[in-house]
Amino acid sequence: MSVLLKNGTVVTTTGRTTADVYVEGEKIKAIGTQLDQKADEVLNCKGKYILPGVIDPHTHLAMPFMGTYSQDDFETGTVAAACGGVTCLIDFDLQMKGESMAEAIERQKGIAGKACIDYAFHLAVMDPRPEVIAEVKQACRDYGTPSFKIFMVYDFRVDDGTMIRLLDETKKHGGLVQVHAENFYIIQHMNAVLAAEKKLAPYFHAVSRPNIAEEEAVYRAAKMVELTGSRIYIVHLSSREGLGVVKQARDRGVQVYAETCPQYLVLDDSRYKEPKWGGAKYVMSPPLRTPESNAALWDGLRSGALQVVATDHCPFDFRGKKDMFGKDDYKKIPNGAPGIETLLMVVHSEGVVKGRISLERMVDVLSTGTARMFGLKDKGEIAVGKDADIIVFDPKQKFTITQKKLHMNVDYTPYEGMTVTGMPATVYARGRKTAEWQKDRMQFAGTLGHGRFVKREPFQGF
Ligand code: URP
Ligand code: ZN
Ligand code: ZN
């Protein structure tokens, strides 16, 4: 199969140019003007951007969590991803008690077979036995999974000693430790105070996890990096205070990298006051913050203090899952929200169209920089030799976000009613058409099972 994209605006991290892009099989074969290769499909891209496919490095597909499972699996989750322009994702593979890293990876591969886009895994270290920490070397060099997630909260949190051992080991082998940074004891204390006052509605989820809980945990993690001379990546950074700590560490040459998510850029804690228990839709950890944090995070993206935007896609139905155990207590509401399908449209419309970040910066934080951070050497760029993961993007197409027109396997979207400017027109995943705009919405046009497990390279520096 070959495709010739004619007269599009090819966007990279450093600029844009009008060009043709020729795809043969799975790869980008040529970029130039007036290309005349014979192709099975020729697409006029005048007035459209040609962007590298989005890479979402933070998803939870079919993940056991808080007494239930996140609802999208590798079939529904990757179809929704493709419809939003995401052509590769990195999912969190939670290690079970007693498992080796190799066993955890094989188990996760076993549930990923129907994916329509490529995927990779981060290992979430939940049972940090000495032989598991020692497996970091093989994970980095042989398994193709050189990133390791640890949680400072939840039942499966790890202690600071484990963090230090993992940092030490990853430093030796080109691994990257990712941290969910919130202070467990601050949250535990706040939960007790709120319970005594019978404050158990969804709004109090946010009160129980104040900015200071993130600030302290990011600070502690950054100090462990300083101690070990290793590097760390903070997932779903949400607060102005947390970002301040990241910046201070980076200013001092400590390698602290961080991602944020669309929900922390465009939504705020007023959402927890939605009537009819609607605040439960936004129960996620860390919680939504104030507009001051939204603005600080956009600044961080613009300046480079934040390197990646990811989704933390972890959907639970509003009716049936959010209220299964948590109707009378925010602590029992499954934490997480859907977002993989709306990532690009929200960041483009709220970020680029509103002048908060440039188009080139968007390409960096959604694709090129993400590929570099996580060792996806064949992805993240419109360049000869790279995988043909391509979005033909119509910057003028308007779309009013509504769950009815999305593909995620969940009964709501946090962005219901938001009108965005700019939508994918056609999405190619490794050379194959996978989604396209039809009439008033994106439609899946790909093949289940086309996605492959991608082995990643160890960390090369950022
Ligand atoms: O609330 C969230 N973020 N749920 C998913 C698990 C996690 O902490 O990333
Ligand atoms: Zn987390
Ligand atoms: Zn997460």
Tab-separated table of C-alpha atoms and ligand atoms in Angstrom:
chain	number	residue	atom	x	y	z
A	1	MET	CA	0.000	0.000	0.000
A	2	SER	CA	1.368	3.461	-0.896
A	3	VAL	CA	0.023	6.939	-0.205
A	4	LEU	CA	1.003	10.320	-1.613
A	5	LEU	CA	-0.013	13.311	0.490
A	6	LYS	CA	0.131	16.405	-1.755
A	7	ASN	CA	0.699	20.052	-0.811
A	8	GLY	CA	0.221	19.813	2.927
A	9	THR	CA	1.895	21.924	5.601
A	10	VAL	CA	4.439	19.594	7.158
A	11	VAL	CA	4.992	20.577	10.794
A	12	THR	CA	8.069	19.735	12.863
A	13	THR	CA	9.281	21.051	16.212
A	14	THR	CA	11.265	23.777	14.483
A	15	GLY	CA	9.002	25.006	11.702
A	16	ARG	CA	6.594	24.249	8.890
A	17	THR	CA	6.888	23.932	5.154
A	18	THR	CA	4.617	23.136	2.216
A	19	ALA	CA	5.536	19.692	0.906
A	20	ASP	CA	4.404	16.312	-0.377
A	21	VAL	CA	4.908	13.176	1.715
A	22	TYR	CA	5.207	9.768	0.101
A	23	VAL	CA	4.481	6.643	2.160
A	24	GLU	CA	5.277	3.136	1.025
A	25	GLY	CA	4.268	0.232	3.209
A	26	GLU	CA	4.863	1.196	6.821
A	27	LYS	CA	7.423	3.959	6.325
A	28	ILE	CA	7.780	7.542	5.157
A	29	LYS	CA	9.873	7.170	1.989
A	30	ALA	CA	10.153	10.705	0.597
A	31	ILE	CA	9.358	14.306	1.456
A	32	GLY	CA	9.677	17.039	-1.156
A	33	THR	CA	7.886	19.287	-3.586
A	34	GLN	CA	6.174	17.971	-6.703
A	35	LEU	CA	6.750	14.321	-5.831
A	36	ASP	CA	5.378	12.177	-8.652
A	37	GLN	CA	5.562	8.633	-7.278
A	38	LYS	CA	2.657	6.459	-8.382
A	39	ALA	CA	0.627	5.688	-5.277
A	40	ASP	CA	-2.438	3.600	-4.458
A	41	GLU	CA	-3.952	6.664	-2.816
A	42	VAL	CA	-3.293	10.339	-3.562
A	43	LEU	CA	-4.684	12.881	-1.102
A	44	ASN	CA	-4.852	16.623	-1.685
A	45	CYS	CA	-3.743	18.152	1.634
A	46	LYS	CA	-3.880	21.833	0.644
A	47	GLY	CA	-4.840	23.886	3.685
A	48	LYS	CA	-4.163	20.942	6.001
A	49	TYR	CA	-1.323	20.212	8.401
A	50	ILE	CA	0.673	17.006	8.113
A	51	LEU	CA	1.536	16.132	11.718
A	52	PRO	CA	3.315	13.174	13.294
A	53	GLY	CA	0.811	10.887	15.006
A	54	VAL	CA	0.259	11.718	18.663
A	55	ILE	CA	1.939	9.455	21.231
A	56	ASP	CA	0.097	9.076	24.523
A	57	PRO	CA	2.578	7.783	27.121
A	58	HIS	CA	0.084	7.510	29.989
A	59	THR	CA	-2.870	5.148	29.616
A	60	HIS	CA	-4.541	2.603	31.867
A	61	LEU	CA	-6.299	0.073	29.644
A	62	ALA	CA	-8.296	-2.744	31.253
A	63	MET	CA	-6.523	-2.004	34.522
A	64	PRO	CA	-7.706	-3.523	37.814
A	65	PHE	CA	-8.183	-0.580	40.184
A	66	MET	CA	-10.231	0.348	43.257
A	67	GLY	CA	-12.428	-2.740	43.147
A	68	THR	CA	-13.165	-2.578	39.424
A	69	TYR	CA	-11.482	-2.265	35.997
A	70	SER	CA	-10.849	0.760	33.815
A	71	GLN	CA	-13.335	0.319	30.996
A	72	ASP	CA	-11.407	0.718	27.773
A	73	ASP	CA	-9.412	-2.314	26.743
A	74	PHE	CA	-6.819	-2.546	23.961
A	75	GLU	CA	-9.591	-2.812	21.370
A	76	THR	CA	-11.918	0.029	22.350
A	77	GLY	CA	-9.113	2.169	23.762
A	78	THR	CA	-6.966	2.076	20.643
A	79	VAL	CA	-9.949	2.643	18.305
A	80	ALA	CA	-10.815	5.764	20.328
A	81	ALA	CA	-7.141	6.763	20.345
A	82	ALA	CA	-6.885	6.525	16.554
A	83	CYS	CA	-10.080	8.563	16.143
A	84	GLY	CA	-8.374	11.295	18.149
A	85	GLY	CA	-5.102	11.163	16.179
A	86	VAL	CA	-3.154	9.004	18.658
A	87	THR	CA	-1.094	6.431	16.729
A	88	CYS	CA	0.966	4.958	19.567
A	89	LEU	CA	0.410	4.621	23.289
A	90	ILE	CA	2.393	3.484	26.295
A	91	ASP	CA	0.251	1.656	28.808
A	92	PHE	CA	0.944	0.993	32.474
A	93	ASP	CA	1.529	-2.671	33.130
A	94	LEU	CA	0.909	-3.216	36.851
A	95	GLN	CA	3.173	-5.920	38.251
A	96	MET	CA	1.241	-8.468	40.336
A	97	LYS	CA	2.546	-9.831	43.636
A	98	GLY	CA	5.178	-12.512	43.032
A	99	GLU	CA	5.598	-11.715	39.327
A	100	SER	CA	8.895	-10.952	37.640
A	101	MET	CA	9.030	-8.046	35.210
A	102	ALA	CA	9.269	-10.501	32.304
A	103	GLU	CA	6.110	-12.278	33.474
A	104	ALA	CA	4.245	-8.989	33.860
A	105	ILE	CA	5.163	-7.980	30.312
A	106	GLU	CA	4.099	-11.320	28.822
A	107	ARG	CA	0.787	-11.166	30.694
A	108	GLN	CA	0.084	-7.671	29.353
A	109	LYS	CA	1.031	-8.650	25.796
A	110	GLY	CA	-1.600	-11.356	26.131
A	111	ILE	CA	-4.414	-8.785	26.478
A	112	ALA	CA	-3.149	-6.323	23.852
A	113	GLY	CA	-3.594	-8.396	20.676
A	114	LYS	CA	-6.551	-6.497	19.187
A	115	ALA	CA	-4.888	-3.082	19.314
A	116	CYS	CA	-5.211	-1.162	16.055
A	117	ILE	CA	-2.255	1.140	16.805
A	118	ASP	CA	1.213	0.391	18.157
A	119	TYR	CA	1.738	0.138	21.880
A	120	ALA	CA	4.499	-0.178	24.460
A	121	PHE	CA	4.526	-0.680	28.228
A	122	HIS	CA	5.875	0.988	31.342
A	123	LEU	CA	6.279	-1.453	34.202
A	124	ALA	CA	4.574	-0.304	37.360
A	125	VAL	CA	6.707	-1.725	40.156
A	126	MET	CA	4.376	-2.987	42.887
A	127	ASP	CA	6.371	-5.839	44.386
A	128	PRO	CA	9.925	-4.489	44.601
A	129	ARG	CA	11.775	-7.652	45.622
A	130	PRO	CA	15.588	-7.473	45.197
A	131	GLU	CA	15.442	-9.758	42.154
A	132	VAL	CA	12.826	-7.462	40.588
A	133	ILE	CA	15.028	-4.376	41.052
A	134	ALA	CA	17.904	-6.396	39.564
A	135	GLU	CA	15.723	-7.052	36.490
A	136	VAL	CA	15.891	-3.324	35.591
A	137	LYS	CA	18.989	-4.077	33.504
A	138	GLN	CA	17.210	-6.654	31.333
A	139	ALA	CA	14.074	-4.531	31.093
A	140	CYS	CA	16.171	-1.638	29.744
A	141	ARG	CA	18.391	-3.680	27.433
A	142	ASP	CA	16.332	-6.691	26.353
A	143	TYR	CA	12.632	-6.327	27.084
A	144	GLY	CA	12.211	-2.887	25.458
A	145	THR	CA	10.557	-1.451	28.593
A	146	PRO	CA	13.075	1.040	30.031
A	147	SER	CA	10.631	3.051	32.183
A	148	PHE	CA	9.387	2.123	35.657
A	149	LYS	CA	6.414	3.628	37.412
A	150	ILE	CA	6.140	3.994	41.148
A	151	PHE	CA	3.279	5.363	43.197
A	152	MET	CA	3.797	7.380	46.380
A	153	VAL	CA	0.082	6.871	47.181
A	154	TYR	CA	-2.595	4.150	47.011
A	155	ASP	CA	-2.388	0.717	48.692
A	156	PHE	CA	0.415	-0.283	46.346
A	157	ARG	CA	2.642	2.750	47.093
A	158	VAL	CA	6.355	2.152	47.532
A	159	ASP	CA	8.577	3.626	50.242
A	160	ASP	CA	11.423	6.086	49.735
A	161	GLY	CA	13.988	3.279	50.060
A	162	THR	CA	12.507	1.539	47.019
A	163	MET	CA	12.567	4.801	45.113
A	164	ILE	CA	16.262	5.243	45.891
A	165	ARG	CA	17.109	1.680	44.838
A	166	LEU	CA	15.216	2.053	41.572
A	167	LEU	CA	16.836	5.413	40.844
A	168	ASP	CA	20.267	3.915	41.448
A	169	GLU	CA	19.622	0.947	39.206
A	170	THR	CA	17.985	2.909	36.359
A	171	LYS	CA	20.886	5.360	36.364
A	172	LYS	CA	23.248	2.486	35.496
A	173	HIS	CA	21.196	1.080	32.625
A	174	GLY	CA	19.413	3.989	30.934
A	175	GLY	CA	16.103	3.569	32.713
A	176	LEU	CA	13.642	6.280	33.642
A	177	VAL	CA	11.657	6.213	36.893
A	178	GLN	CA	8.164	7.734	36.658
A	179	VAL	CA	6.500	8.919	39.810
A	180	HIS	CA	2.925	9.542	40.870
A	181	ALA	CA	3.881	12.245	43.353
A	182	GLU	CA	1.474	12.940	46.200
A	183	ASN	CA	2.175	12.767	49.938
A	184	PHE	CA	0.232	9.804	51.346
A	185	TYR	CA	0.230	11.052	54.962
A	186	ILE	CA	-1.097	14.513	54.120
A	187	ILE	CA	-3.990	12.866	52.270
A	188	GLN	CA	-4.596	10.387	55.093
A	189	HIS	CA	-4.718	13.249	57.594
A	190	MET	CA	-7.106	15.285	55.423
A	191	ASN	CA	-9.353	12.247	54.947
A	192	ALA	CA	-9.643	11.831	58.709
A	193	VAL	CA	-10.436	15.524	59.262
A	194	LEU	CA	-13.079	15.508	56.519
A	195	ALA	CA	-14.623	12.239	57.722
A	196	ALA	CA	-14.999	13.658	61.247
A	197	GLU	CA	-16.887	16.603	59.737
A	198	LYS	CA	-18.984	14.267	57.524
A	199	LYS	CA	-17.655	15.986	54.407
A	200	LEU	CA	-17.800	13.105	51.961
A	201	ALA	CA	-19.203	14.556	48.711
A	202	PRO	CA	-17.013	14.471	45.544
A	203	TYR	CA	-15.900	18.081	46.104
A	204	PHE	CA	-13.961	16.961	49.194
A	205	HIS	CA	-11.809	14.646	47.093
A	206	ALA	CA	-10.041	17.828	45.933
A	207	VAL	CA	-9.886	19.256	49.457
A	208	SER	CA	-8.299	16.027	50.709
A	209	ARG	CA	-5.422	16.302	48.204
A	210	PRO	CA	-4.183	19.906	48.462
A	211	ASN	CA	-1.446	21.352	46.227
A	212	ILE	CA	1.006	21.002	49.091
A	213	ALA	CA	0.636	17.197	48.914
A	214	GLU	CA	1.959	17.264	45.365
A	215	GLU	CA	4.567	19.932	46.111
A	216	GLU	CA	6.066	17.950	48.990
A	217	ALA	CA	6.155	14.678	47.071
A	218	VAL	CA	7.750	16.236	43.985
A	219	TYR	CA	10.321	17.894	46.260
A	220	ARG	CA	11.137	14.591	47.984
A	221	ALA	CA	11.423	12.721	44.703
A	222	ALA	CA	13.650	15.474	43.275
A	223	LYS	CA	15.918	15.194	46.324
A	224	MET	CA	16.282	11.450	45.744
A	225	VAL	CA	17.324	12.227	42.177
A	226	GLU	CA	19.881	14.695	43.480
A	227	LEU	CA	21.181	12.083	45.908
A	228	THR	CA	21.566	9.371	43.301
A	229	GLY	CA	22.448	11.511	40.259
A	230	SER	CA	19.729	9.673	38.373
A	231	ARG	CA	16.684	11.115	36.566
A	232	ILE	CA	12.967	11.109	37.149
A	233	TYR	CA	9.746	11.844	35.272
A	234	ILE	CA	6.772	13.174	37.219
A	235	VAL	CA	3.474	11.940	35.778
A	236	HIS	CA	0.297	14.028	35.642
A	237	LEU	CA	1.741	17.155	37.260
A	238	SER	CA	-1.233	19.279	38.268
A	239	SER	CA	-0.297	22.252	40.439
A	240	ARG	CA	1.547	25.539	40.206
A	241	GLU	CA	3.431	24.579	43.379
A	242	GLY	CA	4.522	21.198	42.000
A	243	LEU	CA	5.731	22.908	38.848
A	244	GLY	CA	7.693	25.398	40.955
A	245	VAL	CA	9.630	22.530	42.537
A	246	VAL	CA	10.303	20.950	39.133
A	247	LYS	CA	11.664	24.271	37.867
A	248	GLN	CA	13.900	24.812	40.898
A	249	ALA	CA	15.380	21.337	40.540
A	250	ARG	CA	15.975	21.772	36.803
A	251	ASP	CA	17.565	25.186	37.351
A	252	ARG	CA	20.073	23.423	39.586
A	253	GLY	CA	20.856	20.783	36.970
A	254	VAL	CA	18.841	18.001	38.620
A	255	GLN	CA	17.209	15.877	35.913
A	256	VAL	CA	13.531	16.167	36.765
A	257	TYR	CA	11.199	15.857	33.782
A	258	ALA	CA	7.432	16.175	33.901
A	259	GLU	CA	4.217	15.722	31.979
A	260	THR	CA	0.878	17.355	32.496
A	261	CYS	CA	-2.538	16.401	31.080
A	262	PRO	CA	-5.290	18.334	29.272
A	263	GLN	CA	-7.566	18.150	32.312
A	264	TYR	CA	-5.024	20.086	34.425
A	265	LEU	CA	-4.615	22.666	31.655
A	266	VAL	CA	-8.259	23.446	30.903
A	267	LEU	CA	-10.502	22.250	33.750
A	268	ASP	CA	-10.565	23.532	37.309
A	269	ASP	CA	-11.916	22.576	40.704
A	270	SER	CA	-15.234	24.371	40.174
A	271	ARG	CA	-16.209	21.169	38.330
A	272	TYR	CA	-16.515	19.345	41.662
A	273	LYS	CA	-19.586	21.500	42.351
A	274	GLU	CA	-21.536	20.151	39.352
A	275	PRO	CA	-25.117	19.368	40.425
A	276	LYS	CA	-26.562	15.866	40.795
A	277	TRP	CA	-23.303	14.426	42.117
A	278	GLY	CA	-21.682	15.405	38.768
A	279	GLY	CA	-18.430	16.236	40.548
A	280	ALA	CA	-17.723	12.490	40.669
A	281	LYS	CA	-16.855	12.604	36.952
A	282	TYR	CA	-13.724	14.556	37.867
A	283	VAL	CA	-12.581	12.409	40.771
A	284	MET	CA	-9.039	11.695	39.678
A	285	SER	CA	-5.699	11.897	41.424
A	286	PRO	CA	-4.230	14.403	41.644
A	287	PRO	CA	-7.444	16.424	41.549
A	288	LEU	CA	-8.320	19.391	39.346
A	289	ARG	CA	-6.803	22.620	40.678
A	290	THR	CA	-7.527	26.349	40.306
A	291	PRO	CA	-7.226	28.587	37.216
A	292	GLU	CA	-3.874	29.831	38.609
A	293	SER	CA	-2.476	26.318	38.225
A	294	ASN	CA	-3.987	26.001	34.716
A	295	ALA	CA	-2.154	29.165	33.669
A	296	ALA	CA	1.125	28.116	35.317
A	297	LEU	CA	1.058	24.763	33.491
A	298	TRP	CA	0.525	26.434	30.098
A	299	ASP	CA	3.555	28.621	30.937
A	300	GLY	CA	5.519	25.505	31.851
A	301	LEU	CA	4.682	23.911	28.511
A	302	ARG	CA	5.639	27.028	26.611
A	303	SER	CA	8.950	27.480	28.444
A	304	GLY	CA	10.035	23.821	28.319
A	305	ALA	CA	9.778	23.230	32.083
A	306	LEU	CA	7.192	20.565	31.113
A	307	GLN	CA	8.160	18.271	28.266
A	308	VAL	CA	5.100	16.118	27.540
A	309	VAL	CA	1.304	16.208	27.512
A	310	ALA	CA	-0.292	12.817	28.212
A	311	THR	CA	-3.842	11.806	29.095
A	312	ASP	CA	-3.835	9.501	32.141
A	313	HIS	CA	-6.770	7.874	30.323
A	314	CYS	CA	-8.532	5.753	32.956
A	315	PRO	CA	-12.294	5.716	32.283
A	316	PHE	CA	-15.097	4.646	34.609
A	317	ASP	CA	-18.797	5.090	33.793
A	318	PHE	CA	-20.519	7.862	35.712
A	319	ARG	CA	-23.524	5.573	36.147
A	320	GLY	CA	-22.543	2.142	37.381
A	321	LYS	CA	-18.863	2.595	38.192
A	322	LYS	CA	-18.287	5.986	39.814
A	323	ASP	CA	-21.315	5.354	42.035
A	324	MET	CA	-20.756	1.632	42.615
A	325	PHE	CA	-19.158	2.053	46.041
A	326	GLY	CA	-18.629	5.804	46.299
A	327	LYS	CA	-22.091	7.357	46.401
A	328	ASP	CA	-21.663	8.308	50.067
A	329	ASP	CA	-17.896	8.657	50.274
A	330	TYR	CA	-15.529	10.301	47.783
A	331	LYS	CA	-12.732	7.938	48.916
A	332	LYS	CA	-14.513	4.988	47.289
A	333	ILE	CA	-15.112	6.612	43.892
A	334	PRO	CA	-12.751	5.001	41.338
A	335	ASN	CA	-10.084	7.571	40.491
A	336	GLY	CA	-9.712	8.431	36.836
A	337	ALA	CA	-11.317	9.969	33.750
A	338	PRO	CA	-11.432	9.399	29.993
A	339	GLY	CA	-9.268	11.490	27.673
A	340	ILE	CA	-7.370	9.625	24.983
A	341	GLU	CA	-9.695	10.622	22.143
A	342	THR	CA	-9.865	14.307	23.084
A	343	LEU	CA	-6.133	14.912	23.700
A	344	LEU	CA	-5.129	16.461	20.377
A	345	MET	CA	-8.335	18.402	19.750
A	346	VAL	CA	-8.248	20.015	23.213
A	347	VAL	CA	-4.528	20.861	23.178
A	348	HIS	CA	-4.724	22.267	19.639
A	349	SER	CA	-7.848	24.324	20.250
A	350	GLU	CA	-7.117	25.558	23.776
A	351	GLY	CA	-3.351	25.759	23.285
A	352	VAL	CA	-2.493	26.648	19.690
A	353	VAL	CA	-5.672	28.408	18.538
A	354	LYS	CA	-5.796	30.482	21.738
A	355	GLY	CA	-2.107	31.436	21.356
A	356	ARG	CA	-0.831	29.717	24.513
A	357	ILE	CA	1.663	27.480	22.688
A	358	SER	CA	2.892	27.382	19.093
A	359	LEU	CA	1.934	24.660	16.643
A	360	GLU	CA	5.562	23.512	16.640
A	361	ARG	CA	5.610	23.273	20.436
A	362	MET	CA	2.413	21.229	20.287
A	363	VAL	CA	4.106	18.761	17.931
A	364	ASP	CA	6.981	18.501	20.415
A	365	VAL	CA	4.915	17.911	23.564
A	366	LEU	CA	2.451	15.519	21.890
A	367	SER	CA	4.805	13.541	19.711
A	368	THR	CA	8.462	14.343	18.953
A	369	GLY	CA	9.510	15.041	22.545
A	370	THR	CA	7.469	12.107	23.821
A	371	ALA	CA	9.208	9.733	21.395
A	372	ARG	CA	12.582	11.049	22.541
A	373	MET	CA	11.739	10.841	26.239
A	374	PHE	CA	10.599	7.233	25.959
A	375	GLY	CA	12.984	5.810	23.365
A	376	LEU	CA	10.511	5.336	20.501
A	377	LYS	CA	13.154	5.734	17.833
A	378	ASP	CA	10.943	5.113	14.774
A	379	LYS	CA	8.166	7.439	15.848
A	380	GLY	CA	7.347	11.075	16.535
A	381	GLU	CA	8.439	12.872	13.380
A	382	ILE	CA	7.501	13.463	9.769
A	383	ALA	CA	10.902	12.418	8.424
A	384	VAL	CA	12.185	9.923	5.879
A	385	GLY	CA	12.688	6.494	7.447
A	386	LYS	CA	10.244	7.027	10.320
A	387	ASP	CA	7.084	4.964	10.743
A	388	ALA	CA	4.227	6.399	8.699
A	389	ASP	CA	2.221	7.446	11.761
A	390	ILE	CA	0.636	10.544	10.261
A	391	ILE	CA	-2.278	12.878	10.898
A	392	VAL	CA	-3.664	14.961	8.070
A	393	PHE	CA	-5.162	17.685	10.239
A	394	ASP	CA	-7.770	20.261	9.259
A	395	PRO	CA	-7.058	23.328	11.432
A	396	LYS	CA	-10.421	24.915	10.571
A	397	GLN	CA	-12.762	21.996	11.235
A	398	LYS	CA	-15.051	22.720	14.190
A	399	PHE	CA	-16.404	20.007	16.454
A	400	THR	CA	-18.555	20.229	19.541
A	401	ILE	CA	-17.319	17.525	21.876
A	402	THR	CA	-20.052	15.181	22.995
A	403	GLN	CA	-19.800	11.637	24.247
A	404	LYS	CA	-22.354	10.523	21.629
A	405	LYS	CA	-19.833	11.214	18.850
A	406	LEU	CA	-16.776	9.759	20.582
A	407	HIS	CA	-15.588	6.146	20.709
A	408	MET	CA	-14.293	5.692	24.261
A	409	ASN	CA	-16.112	2.942	26.138
A	410	VAL	CA	-17.551	5.198	28.835
A	411	ASP	CA	-20.761	7.165	29.347
A	412	TYR	CA	-19.353	10.712	29.650
A	413	THR	CA	-16.566	13.055	28.624
A	414	PRO	CA	-15.225	15.796	30.921
A	415	TYR	CA	-15.343	18.130	27.882
A	416	GLU	CA	-19.053	17.718	27.009
A	417	GLY	CA	-20.250	20.800	25.080
A	418	MET	CA	-16.810	22.303	24.445
A	419	THR	CA	-16.427	23.436	20.821
A	420	VAL	CA	-12.961	22.899	19.428
A	421	THR	CA	-11.366	24.294	16.273
A	422	GLY	CA	-9.182	21.805	14.404
A	423	MET	CA	-9.737	18.073	13.936
A	424	PRO	CA	-7.944	15.198	12.221
A	425	ALA	CA	-9.116	14.605	8.641
A	426	THR	CA	-7.281	11.311	8.088
A	427	VAL	CA	-5.097	9.281	10.439
A	428	TYR	CA	-2.516	6.719	9.283
A	429	ALA	CA	-0.983	4.208	11.691
A	430	ARG	CA	2.170	2.617	10.275
A	431	GLY	CA	1.000	3.410	6.751
A	432	ARG	CA	-2.550	2.148	7.133
A	433	LYS	CA	-5.573	4.434	7.148
A	434	THR	CA	-7.005	4.038	10.630
A	435	ALA	CA	-9.499	6.862	11.148
A	436	GLU	CA	-11.087	9.649	9.126
A	437	TRP	CA	-13.490	12.558	9.413
A	438	GLN	CA	-16.890	11.707	7.937
A	439	LYS	CA	-19.676	14.260	7.852
A	440	ASP	CA	-19.705	15.479	11.463
A	441	ARG	CA	-17.366	13.182	13.400
A	442	MET	CA	-14.355	10.898	13.307
A	443	GLN	CA	-14.936	7.287	12.222
A	444	PHE	CA	-12.717	4.274	12.673
A	445	ALA	CA	-11.333	3.039	9.341
A	446	GLY	CA	-8.574	0.697	10.488
A	447	THR	CA	-7.934	-2.917	11.314
A	448	LEU	CA	-8.027	-4.490	14.747
A	449	GLY	CA	-4.774	-6.311	15.424
A	450	HIS	CA	-2.716	-3.982	13.204
A	451	GLY	CA	-0.997	-2.590	16.319
A	452	ARG	CA	2.271	-4.132	17.456
A	453	PHE	CA	4.261	-4.182	20.658
A	454	VAL	CA	7.128	-1.697	20.205
A	455	LYS	CA	10.409	-2.289	21.976
A	456	ARG	CA	11.809	0.985	23.259
A	457	GLU	CA	15.431	2.125	23.577
A	458	PRO	CA	17.031	3.073	26.898
A	459	PHE	CA	17.034	6.775	27.848
A	460	GLN	CA	19.485	8.762	25.695
A	461	GLY	CA	19.231	12.161	27.373
A	462	PHE	CA	16.698	14.887	26.708
B	1	URP	O1	-6.956	9.193	39.061
B	1	URP	C1	-6.125	8.628	38.378
B	1	URP	N1	-5.085	9.319	37.961
B	1	URP	N2	-6.288	7.331	38.054
B	1	URP	C2	-5.413	6.483	37.356
B	1	URP	C3	-4.301	5.958	38.204
B	1	URP	C4	-3.219	6.993	38.388
B	1	URP	O2	-2.976	7.420	39.502
B	1	URP	O3	-2.560	7.390	37.424
B	2	ZN	ZN	-1.150	8.378	38.979
B	3	ZN	ZN	-2.264	7.289	35.571
